[in-house]
Coordinates of C-alpha atoms in Angstrom, one line a residue:
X206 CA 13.0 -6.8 -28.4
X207 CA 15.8 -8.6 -27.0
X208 CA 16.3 -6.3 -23.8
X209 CA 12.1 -7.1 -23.0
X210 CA 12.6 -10.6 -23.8
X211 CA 15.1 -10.8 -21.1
X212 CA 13.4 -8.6 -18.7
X213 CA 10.8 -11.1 -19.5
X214 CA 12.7 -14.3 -19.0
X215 CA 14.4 -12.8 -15.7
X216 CA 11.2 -11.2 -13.9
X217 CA 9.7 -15.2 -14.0
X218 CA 12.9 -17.2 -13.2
X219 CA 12.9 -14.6 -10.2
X220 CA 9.9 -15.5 -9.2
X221 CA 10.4 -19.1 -9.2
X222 CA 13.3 -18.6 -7.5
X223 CA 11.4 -16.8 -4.6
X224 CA 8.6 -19.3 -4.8
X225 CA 11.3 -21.9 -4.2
X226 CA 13.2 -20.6 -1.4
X227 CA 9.6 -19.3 0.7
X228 CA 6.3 -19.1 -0.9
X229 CA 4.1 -16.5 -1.9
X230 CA 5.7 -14.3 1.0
X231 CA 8.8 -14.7 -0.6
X232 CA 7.7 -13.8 -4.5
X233 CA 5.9 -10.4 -2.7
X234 CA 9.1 -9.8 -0.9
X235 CA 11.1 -10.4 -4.5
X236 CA 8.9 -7.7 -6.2
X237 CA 9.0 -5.2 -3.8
X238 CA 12.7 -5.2 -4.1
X239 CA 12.6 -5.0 -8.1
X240 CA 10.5 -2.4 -7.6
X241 CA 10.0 0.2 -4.7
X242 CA 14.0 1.3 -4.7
X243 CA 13.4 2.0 -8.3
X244 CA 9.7 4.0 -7.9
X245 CA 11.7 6.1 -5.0
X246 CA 14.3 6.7 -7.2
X247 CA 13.2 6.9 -11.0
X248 CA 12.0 10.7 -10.5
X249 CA 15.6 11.4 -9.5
X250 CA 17.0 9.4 -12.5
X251 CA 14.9 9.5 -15.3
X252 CA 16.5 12.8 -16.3
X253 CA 19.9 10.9 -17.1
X254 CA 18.4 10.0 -20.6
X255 CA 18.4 14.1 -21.4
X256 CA 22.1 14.4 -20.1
X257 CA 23.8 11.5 -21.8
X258 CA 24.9 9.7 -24.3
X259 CA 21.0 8.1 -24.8
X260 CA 22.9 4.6 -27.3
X261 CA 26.1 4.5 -24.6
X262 CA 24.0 4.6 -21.4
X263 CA 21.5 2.3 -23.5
X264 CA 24.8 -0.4 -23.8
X265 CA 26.0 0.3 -19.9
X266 CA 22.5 0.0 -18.2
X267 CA 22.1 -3.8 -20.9
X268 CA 25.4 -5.0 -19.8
X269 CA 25.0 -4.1 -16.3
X270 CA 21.8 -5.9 -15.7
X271 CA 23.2 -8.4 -17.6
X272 CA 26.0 -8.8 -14.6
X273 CA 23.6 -8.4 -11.8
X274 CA 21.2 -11.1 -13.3
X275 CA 24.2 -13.8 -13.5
X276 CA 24.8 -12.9 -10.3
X277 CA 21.6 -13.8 -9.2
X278 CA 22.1 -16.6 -11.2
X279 CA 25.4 -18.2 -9.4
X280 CA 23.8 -17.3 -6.1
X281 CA 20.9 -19.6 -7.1
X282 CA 23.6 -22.5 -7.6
X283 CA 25.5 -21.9 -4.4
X284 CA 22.8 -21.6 -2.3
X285 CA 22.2 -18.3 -1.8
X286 CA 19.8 -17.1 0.8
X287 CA 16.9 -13.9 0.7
X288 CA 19.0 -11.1 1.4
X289 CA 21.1 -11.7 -1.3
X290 CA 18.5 -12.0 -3.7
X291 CA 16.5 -9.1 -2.6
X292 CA 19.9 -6.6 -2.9
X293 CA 20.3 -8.1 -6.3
X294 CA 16.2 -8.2 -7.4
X295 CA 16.8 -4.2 -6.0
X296 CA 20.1 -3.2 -7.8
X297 CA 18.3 -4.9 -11.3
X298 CA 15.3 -2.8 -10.9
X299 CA 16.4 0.4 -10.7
X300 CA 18.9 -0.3 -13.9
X301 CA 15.6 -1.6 -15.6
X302 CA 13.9 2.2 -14.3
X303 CA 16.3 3.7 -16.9
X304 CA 15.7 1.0 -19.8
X305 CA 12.4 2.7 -21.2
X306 CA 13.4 6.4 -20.8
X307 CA 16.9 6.0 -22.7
X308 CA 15.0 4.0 -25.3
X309 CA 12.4 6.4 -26.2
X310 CA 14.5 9.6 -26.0
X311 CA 17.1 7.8 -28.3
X312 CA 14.3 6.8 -30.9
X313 CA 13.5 10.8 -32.4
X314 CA 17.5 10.8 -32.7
X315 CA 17.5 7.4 -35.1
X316 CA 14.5 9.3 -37.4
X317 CA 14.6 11.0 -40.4
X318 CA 11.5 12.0 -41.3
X319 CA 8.0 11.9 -39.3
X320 CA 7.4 8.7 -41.1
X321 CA 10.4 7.2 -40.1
X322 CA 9.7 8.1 -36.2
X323 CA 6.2 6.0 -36.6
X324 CA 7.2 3.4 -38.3
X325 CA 10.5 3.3 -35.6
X326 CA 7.4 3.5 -32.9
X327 CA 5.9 0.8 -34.5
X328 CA 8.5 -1.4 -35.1
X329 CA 9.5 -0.9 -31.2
X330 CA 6.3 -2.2 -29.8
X331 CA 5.9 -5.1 -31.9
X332 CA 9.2 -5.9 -30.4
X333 CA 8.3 -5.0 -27.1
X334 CA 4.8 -7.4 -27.6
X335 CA 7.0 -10.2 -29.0
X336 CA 10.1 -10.0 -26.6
X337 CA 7.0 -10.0 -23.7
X338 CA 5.7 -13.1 -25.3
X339 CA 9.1 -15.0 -26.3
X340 CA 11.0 -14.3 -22.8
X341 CA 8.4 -16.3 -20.5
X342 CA 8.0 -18.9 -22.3
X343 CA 11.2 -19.3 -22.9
X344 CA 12.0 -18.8 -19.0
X345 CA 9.2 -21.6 -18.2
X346 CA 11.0 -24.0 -20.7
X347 CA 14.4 -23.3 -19.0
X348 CA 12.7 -23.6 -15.6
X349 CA 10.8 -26.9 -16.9
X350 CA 14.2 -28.5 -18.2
X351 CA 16.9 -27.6 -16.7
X352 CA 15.8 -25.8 -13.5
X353 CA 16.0 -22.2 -12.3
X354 CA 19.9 -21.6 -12.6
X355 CA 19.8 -22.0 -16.1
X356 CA 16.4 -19.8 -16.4
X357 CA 18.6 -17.2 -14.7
X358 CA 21.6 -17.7 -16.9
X359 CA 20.0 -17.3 -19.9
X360 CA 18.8 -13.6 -19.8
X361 CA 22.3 -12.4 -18.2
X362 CA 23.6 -13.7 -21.8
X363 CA 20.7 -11.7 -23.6
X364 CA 21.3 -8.7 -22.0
X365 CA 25.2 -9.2 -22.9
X366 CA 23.4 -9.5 -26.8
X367 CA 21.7 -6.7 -25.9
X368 CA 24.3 -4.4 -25.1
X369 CA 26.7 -5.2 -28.0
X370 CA 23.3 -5.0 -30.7
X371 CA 22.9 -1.1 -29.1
X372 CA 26.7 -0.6 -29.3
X373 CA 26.5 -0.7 -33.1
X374 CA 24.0 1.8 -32.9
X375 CA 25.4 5.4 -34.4
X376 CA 22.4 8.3 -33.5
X377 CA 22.4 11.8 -34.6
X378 CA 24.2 14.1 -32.1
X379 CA 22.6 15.1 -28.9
X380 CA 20.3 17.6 -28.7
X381 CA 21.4 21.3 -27.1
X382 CA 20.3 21.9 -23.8
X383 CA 19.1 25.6 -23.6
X384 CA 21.7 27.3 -20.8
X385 CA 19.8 27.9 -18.0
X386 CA 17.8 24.7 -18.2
X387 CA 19.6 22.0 -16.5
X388 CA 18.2 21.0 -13.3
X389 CA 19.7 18.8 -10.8
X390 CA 18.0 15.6 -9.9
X391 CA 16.2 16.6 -6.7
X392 CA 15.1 20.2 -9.1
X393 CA 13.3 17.2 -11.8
X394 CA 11.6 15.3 -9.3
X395 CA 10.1 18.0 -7.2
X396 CA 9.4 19.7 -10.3
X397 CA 7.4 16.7 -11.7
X398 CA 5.4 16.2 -8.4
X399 CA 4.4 19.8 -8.4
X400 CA 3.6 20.1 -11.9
X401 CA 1.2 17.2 -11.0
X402 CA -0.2 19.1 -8.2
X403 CA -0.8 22.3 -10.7
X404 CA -2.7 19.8 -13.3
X405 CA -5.2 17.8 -10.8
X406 CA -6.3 16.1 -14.2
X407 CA -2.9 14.6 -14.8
X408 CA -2.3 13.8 -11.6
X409 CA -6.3 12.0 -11.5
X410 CA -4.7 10.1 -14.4
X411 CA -1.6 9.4 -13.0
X412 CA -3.7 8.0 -9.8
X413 CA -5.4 6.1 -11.9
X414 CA -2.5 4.3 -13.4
X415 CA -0.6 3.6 -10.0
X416 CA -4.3 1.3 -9.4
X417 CA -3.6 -0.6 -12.4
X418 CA -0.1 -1.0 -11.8
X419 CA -1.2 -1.7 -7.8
X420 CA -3.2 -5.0 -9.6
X421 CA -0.2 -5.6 -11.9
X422 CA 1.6 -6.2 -8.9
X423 CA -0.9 -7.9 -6.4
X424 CA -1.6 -9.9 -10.0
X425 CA 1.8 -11.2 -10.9
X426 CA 2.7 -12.3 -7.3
X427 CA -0.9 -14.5 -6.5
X428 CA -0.3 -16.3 -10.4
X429 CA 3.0 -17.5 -9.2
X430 CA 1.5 -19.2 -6.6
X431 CA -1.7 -20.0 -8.5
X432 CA -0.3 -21.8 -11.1
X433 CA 0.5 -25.3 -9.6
X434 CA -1.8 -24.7 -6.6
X435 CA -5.1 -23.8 -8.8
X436 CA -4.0 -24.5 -12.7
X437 CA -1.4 -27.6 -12.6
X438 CA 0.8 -26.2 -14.1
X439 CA 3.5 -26.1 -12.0
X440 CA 6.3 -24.0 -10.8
X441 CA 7.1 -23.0 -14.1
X442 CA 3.3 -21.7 -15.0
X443 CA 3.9 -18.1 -14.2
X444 CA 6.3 -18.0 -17.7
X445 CA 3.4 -19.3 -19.2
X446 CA 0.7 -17.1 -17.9
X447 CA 2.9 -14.3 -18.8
X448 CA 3.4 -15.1 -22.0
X449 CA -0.3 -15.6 -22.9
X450 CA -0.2 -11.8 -21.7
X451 CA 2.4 -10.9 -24.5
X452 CA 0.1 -13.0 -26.8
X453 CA -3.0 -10.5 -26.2
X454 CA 0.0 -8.2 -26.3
X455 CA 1.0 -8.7 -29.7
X456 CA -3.0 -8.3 -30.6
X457 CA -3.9 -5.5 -28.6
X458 CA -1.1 -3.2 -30.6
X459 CA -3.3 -3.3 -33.2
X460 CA -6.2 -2.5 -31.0
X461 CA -4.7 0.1 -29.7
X462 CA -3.3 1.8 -32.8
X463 CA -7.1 2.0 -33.6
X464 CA -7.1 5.0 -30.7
X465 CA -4.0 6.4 -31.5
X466 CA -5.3 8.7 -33.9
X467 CA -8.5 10.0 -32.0
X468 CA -8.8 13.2 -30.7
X469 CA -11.0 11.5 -28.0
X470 CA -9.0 9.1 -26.0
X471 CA -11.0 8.9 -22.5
X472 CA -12.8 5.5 -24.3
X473 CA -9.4 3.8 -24.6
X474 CA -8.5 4.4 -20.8
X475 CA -11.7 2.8 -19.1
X476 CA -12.0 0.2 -21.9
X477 CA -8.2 -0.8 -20.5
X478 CA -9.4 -0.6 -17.1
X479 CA -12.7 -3.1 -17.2
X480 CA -10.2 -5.4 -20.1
X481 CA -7.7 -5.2 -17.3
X482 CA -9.4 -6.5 -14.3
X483 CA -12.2 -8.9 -15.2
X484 CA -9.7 -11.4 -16.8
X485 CA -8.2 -11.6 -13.3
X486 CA -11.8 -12.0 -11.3
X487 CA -12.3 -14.8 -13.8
X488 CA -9.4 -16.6 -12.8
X489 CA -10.3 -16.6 -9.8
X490 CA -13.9 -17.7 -10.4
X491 CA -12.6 -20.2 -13.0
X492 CA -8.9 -21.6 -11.7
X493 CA -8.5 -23.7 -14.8
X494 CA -5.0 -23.0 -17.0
X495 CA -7.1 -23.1 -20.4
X496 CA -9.3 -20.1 -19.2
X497 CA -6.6 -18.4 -17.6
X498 CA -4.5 -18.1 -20.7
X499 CA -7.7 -17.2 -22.7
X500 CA -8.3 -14.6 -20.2
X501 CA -4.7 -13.5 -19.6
X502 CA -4.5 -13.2 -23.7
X503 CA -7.6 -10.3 -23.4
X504 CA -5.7 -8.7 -20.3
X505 CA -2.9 -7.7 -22.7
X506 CA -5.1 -6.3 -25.2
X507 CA -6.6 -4.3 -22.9
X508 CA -2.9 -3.4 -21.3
X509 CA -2.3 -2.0 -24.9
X510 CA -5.4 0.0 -25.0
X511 CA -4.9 1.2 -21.8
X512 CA -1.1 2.6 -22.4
X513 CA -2.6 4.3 -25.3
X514 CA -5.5 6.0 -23.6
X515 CA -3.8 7.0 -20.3
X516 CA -0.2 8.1 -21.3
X517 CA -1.4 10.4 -24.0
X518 CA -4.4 12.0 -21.3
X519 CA -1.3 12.7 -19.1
X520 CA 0.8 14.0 -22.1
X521 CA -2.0 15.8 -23.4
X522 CA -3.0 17.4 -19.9
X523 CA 0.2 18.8 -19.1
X524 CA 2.0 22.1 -20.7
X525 CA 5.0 21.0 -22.6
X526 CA 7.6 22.9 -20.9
X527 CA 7.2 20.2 -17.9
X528 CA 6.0 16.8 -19.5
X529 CA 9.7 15.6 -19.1
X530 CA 9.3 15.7 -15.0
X531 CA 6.1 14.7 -15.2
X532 CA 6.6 11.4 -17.2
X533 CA 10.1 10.8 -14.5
X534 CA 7.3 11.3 -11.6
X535 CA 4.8 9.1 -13.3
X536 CA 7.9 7.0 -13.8
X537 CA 8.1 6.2 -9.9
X538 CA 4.5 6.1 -8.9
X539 CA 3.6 3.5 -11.2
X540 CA 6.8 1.3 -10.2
X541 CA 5.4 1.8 -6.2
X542 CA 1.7 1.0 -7.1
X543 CA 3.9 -2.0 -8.6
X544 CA 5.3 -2.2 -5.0
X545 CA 2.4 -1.6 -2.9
X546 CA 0.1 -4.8 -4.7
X547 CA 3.7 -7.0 -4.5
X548 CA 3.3 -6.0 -0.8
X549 CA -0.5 -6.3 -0.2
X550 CA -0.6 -10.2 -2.2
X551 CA 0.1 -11.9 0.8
X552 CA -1.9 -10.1 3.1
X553 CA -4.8 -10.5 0.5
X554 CA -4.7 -14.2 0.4
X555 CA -4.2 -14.6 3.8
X556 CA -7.4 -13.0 4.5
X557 CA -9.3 -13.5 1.3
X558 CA -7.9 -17.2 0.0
X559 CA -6.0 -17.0 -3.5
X560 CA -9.2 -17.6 -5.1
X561 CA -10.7 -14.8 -3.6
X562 CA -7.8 -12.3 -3.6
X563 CA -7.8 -12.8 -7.3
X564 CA -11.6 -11.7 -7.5
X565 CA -11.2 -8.8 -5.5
X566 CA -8.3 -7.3 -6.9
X567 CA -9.8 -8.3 -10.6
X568 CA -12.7 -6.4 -9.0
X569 CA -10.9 -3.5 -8.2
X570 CA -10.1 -1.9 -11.9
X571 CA -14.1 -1.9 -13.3
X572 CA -15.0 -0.4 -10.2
X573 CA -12.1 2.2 -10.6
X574 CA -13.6 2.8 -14.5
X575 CA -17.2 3.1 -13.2
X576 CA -16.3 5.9 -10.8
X577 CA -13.5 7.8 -12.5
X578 CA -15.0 7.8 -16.1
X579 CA -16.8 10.9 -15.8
X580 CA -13.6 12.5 -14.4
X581 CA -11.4 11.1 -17.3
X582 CA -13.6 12.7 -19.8
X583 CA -13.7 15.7 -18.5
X584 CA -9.7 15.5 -18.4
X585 CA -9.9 14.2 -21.9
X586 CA -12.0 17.6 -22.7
X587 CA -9.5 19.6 -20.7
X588 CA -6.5 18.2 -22.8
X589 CA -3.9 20.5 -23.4
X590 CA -3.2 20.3 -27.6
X591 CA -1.6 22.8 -29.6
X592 CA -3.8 22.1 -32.8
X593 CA -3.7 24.9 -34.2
X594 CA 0.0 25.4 -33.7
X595 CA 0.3 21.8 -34.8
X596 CA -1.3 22.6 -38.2
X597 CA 0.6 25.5 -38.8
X598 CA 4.6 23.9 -38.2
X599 CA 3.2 20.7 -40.1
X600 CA 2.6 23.7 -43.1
X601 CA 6.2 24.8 -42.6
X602 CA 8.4 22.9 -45.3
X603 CA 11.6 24.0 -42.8
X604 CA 9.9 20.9 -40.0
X605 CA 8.6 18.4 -42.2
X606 CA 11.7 16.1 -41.7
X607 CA 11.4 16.6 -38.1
X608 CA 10.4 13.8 -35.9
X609 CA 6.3 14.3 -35.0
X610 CA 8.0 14.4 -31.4
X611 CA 9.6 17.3 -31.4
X612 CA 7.1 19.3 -34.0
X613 CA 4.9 19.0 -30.9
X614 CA 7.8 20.3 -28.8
X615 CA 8.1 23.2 -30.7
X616 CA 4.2 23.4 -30.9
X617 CA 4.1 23.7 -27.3
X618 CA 6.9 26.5 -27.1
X619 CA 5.4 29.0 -29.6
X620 CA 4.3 32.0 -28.1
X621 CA 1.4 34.2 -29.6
X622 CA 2.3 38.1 -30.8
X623 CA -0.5 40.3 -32.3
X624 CA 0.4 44.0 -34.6
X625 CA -1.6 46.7 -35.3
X626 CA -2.3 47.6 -39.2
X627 CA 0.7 49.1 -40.2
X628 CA 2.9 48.1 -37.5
X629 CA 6.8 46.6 -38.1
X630 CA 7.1 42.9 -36.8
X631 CA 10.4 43.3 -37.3
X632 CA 13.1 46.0 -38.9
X633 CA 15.4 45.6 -41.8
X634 CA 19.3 45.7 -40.0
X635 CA 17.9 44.7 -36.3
X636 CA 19.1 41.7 -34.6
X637 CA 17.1 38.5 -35.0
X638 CA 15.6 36.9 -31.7
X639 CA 12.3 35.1 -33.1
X640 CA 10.7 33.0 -36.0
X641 CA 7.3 34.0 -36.7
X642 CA 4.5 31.9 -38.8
X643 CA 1.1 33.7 -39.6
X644 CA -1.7 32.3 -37.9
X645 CA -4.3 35.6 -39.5
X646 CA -3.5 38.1 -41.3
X647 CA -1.5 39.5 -43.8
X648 CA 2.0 41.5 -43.8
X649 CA 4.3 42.8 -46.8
X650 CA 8.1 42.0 -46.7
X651 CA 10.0 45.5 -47.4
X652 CA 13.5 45.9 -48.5
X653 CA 15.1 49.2 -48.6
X654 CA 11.7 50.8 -48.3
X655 CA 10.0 48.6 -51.4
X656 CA 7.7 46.1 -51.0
X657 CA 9.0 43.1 -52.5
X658 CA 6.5 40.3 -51.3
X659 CA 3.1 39.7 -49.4
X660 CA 2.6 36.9 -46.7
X661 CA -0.6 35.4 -45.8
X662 CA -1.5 33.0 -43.3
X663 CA 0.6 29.9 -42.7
X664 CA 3.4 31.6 -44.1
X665 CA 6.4 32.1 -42.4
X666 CA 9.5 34.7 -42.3
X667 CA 12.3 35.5 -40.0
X668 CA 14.6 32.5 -40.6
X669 CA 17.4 34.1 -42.4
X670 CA 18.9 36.1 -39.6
X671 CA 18.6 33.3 -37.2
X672 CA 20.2 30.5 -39.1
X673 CA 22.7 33.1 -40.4
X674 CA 23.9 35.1 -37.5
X675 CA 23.2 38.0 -39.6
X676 CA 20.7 41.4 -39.1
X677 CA 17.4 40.9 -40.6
X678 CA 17.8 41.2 -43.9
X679 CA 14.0 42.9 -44.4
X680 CA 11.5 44.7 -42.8
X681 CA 8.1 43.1 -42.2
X682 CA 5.2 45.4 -41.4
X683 CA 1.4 44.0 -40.5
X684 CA -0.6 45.5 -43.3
X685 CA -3.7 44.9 -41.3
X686 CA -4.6 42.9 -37.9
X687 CA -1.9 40.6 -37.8
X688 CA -1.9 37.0 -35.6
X689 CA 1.3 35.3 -35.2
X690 CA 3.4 32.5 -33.5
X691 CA 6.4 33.5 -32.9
X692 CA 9.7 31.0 -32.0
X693 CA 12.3 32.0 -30.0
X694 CA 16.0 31.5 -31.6
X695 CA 17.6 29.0 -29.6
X696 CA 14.2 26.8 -29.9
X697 CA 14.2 27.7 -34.0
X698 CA 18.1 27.0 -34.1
X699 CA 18.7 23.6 -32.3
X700 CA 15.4 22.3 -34.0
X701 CA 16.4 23.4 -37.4
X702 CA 19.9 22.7 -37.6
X703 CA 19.7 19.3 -35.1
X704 CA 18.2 17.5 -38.2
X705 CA 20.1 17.4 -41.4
X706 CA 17.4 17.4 -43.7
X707 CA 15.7 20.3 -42.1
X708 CA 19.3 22.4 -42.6
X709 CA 19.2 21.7 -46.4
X710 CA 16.0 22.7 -46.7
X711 CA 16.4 25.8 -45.1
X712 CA 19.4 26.5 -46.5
X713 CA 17.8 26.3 -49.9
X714 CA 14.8 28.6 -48.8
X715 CA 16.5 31.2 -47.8
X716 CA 18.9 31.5 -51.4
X717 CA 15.5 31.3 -52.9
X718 CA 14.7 34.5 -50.6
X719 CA 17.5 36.1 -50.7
X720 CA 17.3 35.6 -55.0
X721 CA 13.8 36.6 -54.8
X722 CA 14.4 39.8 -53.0
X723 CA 16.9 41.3 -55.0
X724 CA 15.6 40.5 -58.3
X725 CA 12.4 42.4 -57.1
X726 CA 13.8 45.2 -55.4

């Protein structure tokens, strides 16, 4: 919460700043910094989160913007001129590129059990909803009282707070990396862009969102300049506009936690859409600061609906094995859609009037739900969900602690095996490679030749050797048509033994196994 409060607090002294110093041209300028270096170059980066230290890079990239920001801040005291501040708007954004992905990768590692990981989730958007709210408003009441210095002061000070709160933070180890799996940072990008070009529905999504980040953009820069030319309500209006948007922010969580749970999630995205843009074409129909913050409260419900609807399409439409490069691809098309409206504002107004600009672009998002609903259901039909495999691993008593993110991780890397009646899955004294849960079927567990136990489906068998390092310590035979799932070991291993509880519990099944067998034998 208090990283987004000062990310809030900075972005709309920044824009004052830019407003001060040359307009509207000036604030597009400003957000095109923040932004297009960091769209170019989150693809490249966004893989850093996997690599280190997710709490260590958390506390550099904190105390870094923090230094960049006061910066920024003693340049607004001397004097300084554009260039300055658009290196430094620049150098800010693309440490703000690697805020979100270190935050959610180092989330799964703080969780204990699945319930832990929601109510972390939970937890971490209310704070996100109430840092978006707090740091505006606090920025406008800087701005208001003691000017823009001290508006850009402040947030250097809460990033420094930042950084030392995530410094006390101790999270489980880091996960393995299989060998062979690395990839440099050119290898994730291109990866992620050609994943989208195998997936046409994700990348329709992922078009999709750049639009609504294009009017986030084209948005933020025309209220800057709206708010004392249209509203009254001075330079300092844009913290206050923005924080009626973390208002509706705080209020569209629980909206959207009302789709989180639906299998059907193509409602959620064009709901976003039409919530998205019509508050703005009011605005601009109705340039009074009462409606607008009315309004700008239902745009950030919507913007919770929407996050919910569209990131899970494009989560849900992709194959596991490459969601990774495709959320560091979606990463950087969203921040340039952010760049492209920062860029087109100007040009918009000039030929449009603000009033108009703020129509049309407002305009812009139904239009885009009108014509692209019937291709987000169908992507919404096409999701790719492991359901099945889902069930089966939540059946498993060795995953239940696991974090629900990587129990769909593993969903997504089981691999189906069929046997013959009568045919060995695998051989007493052979070396172990795979776990295997029954999805139909039925097999017998022999040792030494006598059967000694029957599995059925959802059952599971082959953990002993893996966990161990030992042969397999029984043969398993199919005794009719058998359907399974089968794990590889380094995926079994690193899941397994990367969360404590999950290593007890499997400990302790396989004494009760191994007590079992021999008494019956």
């Amino acid at each position: 919460m208090l990283g987004i409060a000062a990310e809030g607090a900075f972005v709309v002294a920044l824009l004052v700043y830019a407003y001060q110093l040359g307009g509207i041209v000036e604030v597009g300028l400003a957000s095109l910094a923040r932004t297009l270096p960091a769209g170019i170059l989150a693809p490249f980066i966004a893989g850093l989160a996997d690599h280190l230290p997710r709490h260590r890079l958390l506390v550099a990239v904190h105390a870094s913007r923090g230094v960049v920001v006061a910066l920024l801040a003693l340049a607004a005291a001397l004097g300084g001129g554009t260039a300055l501040l658009l290196l430094l708007a620049a150098i800010e954004g693309i440490l703000a590129s690697l805020h979100r992905p270190s935050n959610a990768a180092l989330l799964p590692a703080l969780a204990h059990a699945p319930e832990e990981l929601v109510a972390s989730n939970v937890v971490s958007g209310a704070g996100e909803n109430l840092g978006g709210l707090a740091g505006p408003a606090i920025a406008a009441g800087l701005v208001t009282i003691f000017g823009v210095g001290s508006a850009l002061l402040a947030p250097a000070f809460a990033f420094w707070a930042a950084a030392v709160a995530i410094g006390l933070v101790r999270p489980a180890a880091q996960p393995i990396v299989a060998p062979g799996t690395r990839r440099s940072p050119w290898g994730r990008a291109l990866g992620g862009i050609a994943a989208l070009r195998e997936h046409p529905s994700a990348a329709l999504l992922a078009g999709i969102g750049m639009t609504q980040t294009f009017v986030r953009g084209a948005m933020t820069v025309m209220l800057v300049a709206a708010a004392p030319q249209l509203m009254s309500l001075g330079e300092q209006g844009i913290g206050v506009l923005q924080a009626a948007i973390g208002v509706g922010g705080v209020a569209g969580a629980v909206a959207g936690s009302a789709f989180a749970g639906r299998r059907r999630l193509s409602g959620a995205a064009v709901l976003g859409l039409v919530l998205w843009g019509l508050p703005i074409t009011v605005i601009g129909l109705v340039p009074n600061a009462i409606v607008a913050i009315v309004v700008l409260a239902v745009l950030g419900i919507g913007n919770a609906i929407f996050d919910v609807g569209i990131f899970s399409l494009i989560q849900r439409n992709v194959p596991n094995r490459v969601r990774a490069s495709v959320f560091g691809a979606c990463e950087g098309i969203f921040m340039l859609g952010i760049a492209a409206g920062s860029l087109a504002a100007p040009f918009i107004v000039r030929q449009a009037s603000l009033q108009g600009g703020l129509v049309l672009i407002g305009l812009l998002l139904p239009i885009v739900a009108l014509v692209a609903a019937p291709a987000i259901r169908r992507a919404d039909l096409a999701a790719v969900v492991p359901e099945r495999q889902m069930r089966l691993l939540r059946g498993v008593s060795i995953f239940e602690p696991l974090p629900l993110t990587v129990v769909e991780q593993i969903a997504g890397s089981l691999e189906p095996m069929a046997f013959g009646s009568g045919q060995e899955v695998c051989t007493q004294g052979d070396p172990g490679d795979r776990f295997f849960i029954i999805d139909a079927g039925r097999a017998q567990v022999e040792l030494t030749g006598a059967v000694v136990r029957h599995l059925e489906e959802g059952e599971s068998f082959g953990e002993i050797a893996l966990l161990r390092s030992v042969p397999r310590t029984a043969t398993v035979r199919a005794e009719q048509a058998l359907k399974t799932f089968a794990l590889n070991r380094f995926d079994f291993v690193s899941a397994v033994t990367g969360n404590p509880q999950s290593a007890v519990i499997a400990d302790s099944l396989i004494g009760e196994r191994l007590t079992e067998d021999v008494g019956r034998s």
